[in-house]
mmCIF file of C-alpha atoms in Angstrom:
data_model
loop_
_atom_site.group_PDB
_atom_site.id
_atom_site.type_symbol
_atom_site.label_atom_id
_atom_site.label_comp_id
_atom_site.label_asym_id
_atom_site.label_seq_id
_atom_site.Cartn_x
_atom_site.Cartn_y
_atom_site.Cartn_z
ATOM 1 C CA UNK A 237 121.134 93.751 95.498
ATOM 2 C CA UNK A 238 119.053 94.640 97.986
ATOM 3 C CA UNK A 239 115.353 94.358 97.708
ATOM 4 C CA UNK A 240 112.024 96.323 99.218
ATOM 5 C CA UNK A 241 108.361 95.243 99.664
ATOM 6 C CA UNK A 242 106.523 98.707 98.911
ATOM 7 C CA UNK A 243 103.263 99.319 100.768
ATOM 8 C CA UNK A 244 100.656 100.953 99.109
ATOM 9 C CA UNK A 245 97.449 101.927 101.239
ATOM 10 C CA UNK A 246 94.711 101.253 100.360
ATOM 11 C CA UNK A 247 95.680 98.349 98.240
ATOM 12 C CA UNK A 248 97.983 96.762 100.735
ATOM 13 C CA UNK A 249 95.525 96.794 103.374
ATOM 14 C CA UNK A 250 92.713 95.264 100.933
ATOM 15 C CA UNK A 251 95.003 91.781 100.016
ATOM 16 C CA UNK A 252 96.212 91.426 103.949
ATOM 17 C CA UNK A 253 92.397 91.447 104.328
ATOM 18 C CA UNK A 254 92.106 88.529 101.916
ATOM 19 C CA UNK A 255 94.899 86.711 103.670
ATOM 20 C CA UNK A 256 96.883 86.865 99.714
ATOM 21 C CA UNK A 257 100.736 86.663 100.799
ATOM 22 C CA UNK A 258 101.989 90.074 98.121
ATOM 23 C CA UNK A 259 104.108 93.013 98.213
ATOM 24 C CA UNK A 260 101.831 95.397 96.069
ATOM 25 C CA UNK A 261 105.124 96.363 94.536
ATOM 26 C CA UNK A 262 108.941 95.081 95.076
ATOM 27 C CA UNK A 263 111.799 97.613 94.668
ATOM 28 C CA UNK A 264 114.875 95.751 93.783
ATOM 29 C CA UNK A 265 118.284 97.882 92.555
ATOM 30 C CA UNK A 266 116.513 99.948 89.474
ATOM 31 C CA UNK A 267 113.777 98.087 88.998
ATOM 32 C CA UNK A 268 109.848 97.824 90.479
ATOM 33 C CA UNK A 269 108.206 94.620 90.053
ATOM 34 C CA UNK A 270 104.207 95.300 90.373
ATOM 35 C CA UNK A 271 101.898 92.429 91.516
ATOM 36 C CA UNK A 272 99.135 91.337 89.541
ATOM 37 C CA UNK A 273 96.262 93.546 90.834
ATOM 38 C CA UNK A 274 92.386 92.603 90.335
ATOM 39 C CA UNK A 275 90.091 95.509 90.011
ATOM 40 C CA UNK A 276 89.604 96.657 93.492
ATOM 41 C CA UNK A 277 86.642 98.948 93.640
ATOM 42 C CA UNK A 278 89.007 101.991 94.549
ATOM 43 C CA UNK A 279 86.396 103.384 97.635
ATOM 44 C CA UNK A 280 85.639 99.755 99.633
ATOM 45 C CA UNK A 281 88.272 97.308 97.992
ATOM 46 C CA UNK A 282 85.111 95.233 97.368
ATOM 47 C CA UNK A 283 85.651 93.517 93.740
ATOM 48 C CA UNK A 284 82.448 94.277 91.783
ATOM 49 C CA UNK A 285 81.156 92.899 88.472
ATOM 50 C CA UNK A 286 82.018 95.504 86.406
ATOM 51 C CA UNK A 287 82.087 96.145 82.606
ATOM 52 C CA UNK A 288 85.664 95.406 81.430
ATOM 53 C CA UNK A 289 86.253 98.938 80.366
ATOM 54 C CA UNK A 290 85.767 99.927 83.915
ATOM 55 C CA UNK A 291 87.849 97.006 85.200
ATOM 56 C CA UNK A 292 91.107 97.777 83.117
ATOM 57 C CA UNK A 293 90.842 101.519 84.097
ATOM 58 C CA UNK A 294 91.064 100.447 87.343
ATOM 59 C CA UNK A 295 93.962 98.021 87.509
ATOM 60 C CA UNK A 296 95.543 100.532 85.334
ATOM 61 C CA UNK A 297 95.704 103.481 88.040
ATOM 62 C CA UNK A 298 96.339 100.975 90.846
ATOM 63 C CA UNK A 299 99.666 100.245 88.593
ATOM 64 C CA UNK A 300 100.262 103.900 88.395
ATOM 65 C CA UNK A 301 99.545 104.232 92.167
ATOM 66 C CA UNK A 302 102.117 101.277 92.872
ATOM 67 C CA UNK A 303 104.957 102.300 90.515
ATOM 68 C CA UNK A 304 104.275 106.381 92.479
ATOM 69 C CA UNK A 305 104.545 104.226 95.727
ATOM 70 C CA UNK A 306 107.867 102.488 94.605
ATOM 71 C CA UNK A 307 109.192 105.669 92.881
ATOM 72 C CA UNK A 308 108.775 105.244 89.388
ATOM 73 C CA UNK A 309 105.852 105.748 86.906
ATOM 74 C CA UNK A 310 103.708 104.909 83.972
ATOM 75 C CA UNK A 311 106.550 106.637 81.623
ATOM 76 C CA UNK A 312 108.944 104.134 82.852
ATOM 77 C CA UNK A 313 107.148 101.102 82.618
ATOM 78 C CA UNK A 314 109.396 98.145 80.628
ATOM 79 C CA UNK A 315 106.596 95.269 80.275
ATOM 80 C CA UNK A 316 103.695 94.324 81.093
ATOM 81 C CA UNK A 317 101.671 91.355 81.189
ATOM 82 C CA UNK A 318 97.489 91.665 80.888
ATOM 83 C CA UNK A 319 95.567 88.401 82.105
ATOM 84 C CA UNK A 320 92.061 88.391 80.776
ATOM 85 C CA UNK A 321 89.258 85.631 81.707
ATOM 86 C CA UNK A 322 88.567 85.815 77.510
ATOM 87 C CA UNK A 323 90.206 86.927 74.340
ATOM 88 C CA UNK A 324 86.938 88.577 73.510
ATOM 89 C CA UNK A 325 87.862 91.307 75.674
ATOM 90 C CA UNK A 326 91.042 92.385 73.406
ATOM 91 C CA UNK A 327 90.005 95.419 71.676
ATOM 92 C CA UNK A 328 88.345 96.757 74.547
ATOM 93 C CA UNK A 329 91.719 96.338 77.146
ATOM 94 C CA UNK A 330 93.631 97.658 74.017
ATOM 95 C CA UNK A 331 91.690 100.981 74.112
ATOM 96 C CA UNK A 332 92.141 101.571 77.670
ATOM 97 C CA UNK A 333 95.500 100.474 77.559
ATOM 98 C CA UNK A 334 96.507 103.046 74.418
ATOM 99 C CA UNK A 335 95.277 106.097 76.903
ATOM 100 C CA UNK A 336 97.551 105.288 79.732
ATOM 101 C CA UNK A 337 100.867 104.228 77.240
ATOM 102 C CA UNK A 338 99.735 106.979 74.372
ATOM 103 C CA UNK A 339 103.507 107.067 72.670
ATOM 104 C CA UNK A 340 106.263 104.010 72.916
ATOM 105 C CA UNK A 341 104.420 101.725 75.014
ATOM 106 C CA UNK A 342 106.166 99.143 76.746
ATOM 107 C CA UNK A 343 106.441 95.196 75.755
ATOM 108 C CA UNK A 344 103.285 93.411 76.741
ATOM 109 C CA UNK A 345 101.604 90.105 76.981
ATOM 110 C CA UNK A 346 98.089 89.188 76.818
ATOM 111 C CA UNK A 347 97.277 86.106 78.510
ATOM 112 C CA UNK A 348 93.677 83.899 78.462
ATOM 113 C CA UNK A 349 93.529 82.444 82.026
ATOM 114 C CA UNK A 350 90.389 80.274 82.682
ATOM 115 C CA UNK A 351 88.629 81.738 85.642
ATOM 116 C CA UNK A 352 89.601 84.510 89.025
ATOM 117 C CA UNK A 353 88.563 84.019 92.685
ATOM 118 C CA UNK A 354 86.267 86.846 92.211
ATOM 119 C CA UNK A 355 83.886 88.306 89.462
ATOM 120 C CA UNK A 356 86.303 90.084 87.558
ATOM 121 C CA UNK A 357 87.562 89.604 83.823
ATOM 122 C CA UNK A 358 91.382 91.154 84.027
ATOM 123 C CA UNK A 359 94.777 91.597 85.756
ATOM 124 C CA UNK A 360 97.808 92.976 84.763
ATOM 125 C CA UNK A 361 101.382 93.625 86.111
ATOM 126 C CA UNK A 362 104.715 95.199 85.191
ATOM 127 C CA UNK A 363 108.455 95.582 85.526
ATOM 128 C CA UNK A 364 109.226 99.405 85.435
ATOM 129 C CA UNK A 365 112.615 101.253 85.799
ATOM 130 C CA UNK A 366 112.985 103.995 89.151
#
């Protein structure tokens, strides 16, 4: 099986920047693997403190942008996997996340991690068919 790093500007650009060794999104047979993606402010790539709302809309439509990138979409996303900095935050990540998956969402995990290398409260990534 042969596998592909997908680039997707700006996003690629913004973790080479930051020296973080990723492929935004890996191609491999029918599958896209998408990277875990903090909430890049989508006009600098600067990561703001930002109400959480704003956050997960964010890393949502940098997953769509990746899975575009890698040939694939939203509609074809298997999993997921949502890393917040506290459960707190699970009502308001479950409304975002119920606009962008409105009918037969895929599998998910939520995930408590302690702390980010930046002011940000969320991450999320996902295996997706092409």
């Amino acid at each position: 099986m042969i596998r592909q790093a997908i680039r997707v500007e700006p996003l690629s650009r913004y973790t080479e920047a930051r020296k973080v060794p990723i492929a935004m999104a890996m191609r491999a047979g029918d599958f896209v693997f998408v990277s875990n993606l903090p909430p890049y402010d989508p006009a600098t790539g600067e990561i703001k403190e930002l109400p959480v709302e704003r956050q997960t809309e964010i890393v949502l439509e940098q997953m769509k942008q990746c899975l575009l990138a890698a040939g694939s979409s939203l509609e074809k996303v298997v999993r997921c996997s949502v890393y917040c900095t506290d459960a707190a935050h699970f009502a308001t990540i479950n409304a975002v996340y119920a606009r962008y998956f409105p009918t037969d969402p895929p599998a998910r995990t939520f995930i408590c991690v302690s702390a980010w290398h930046g002011p940000f409260d969320v991450e999320r990534d996902c295996i997706a068919l092409v």
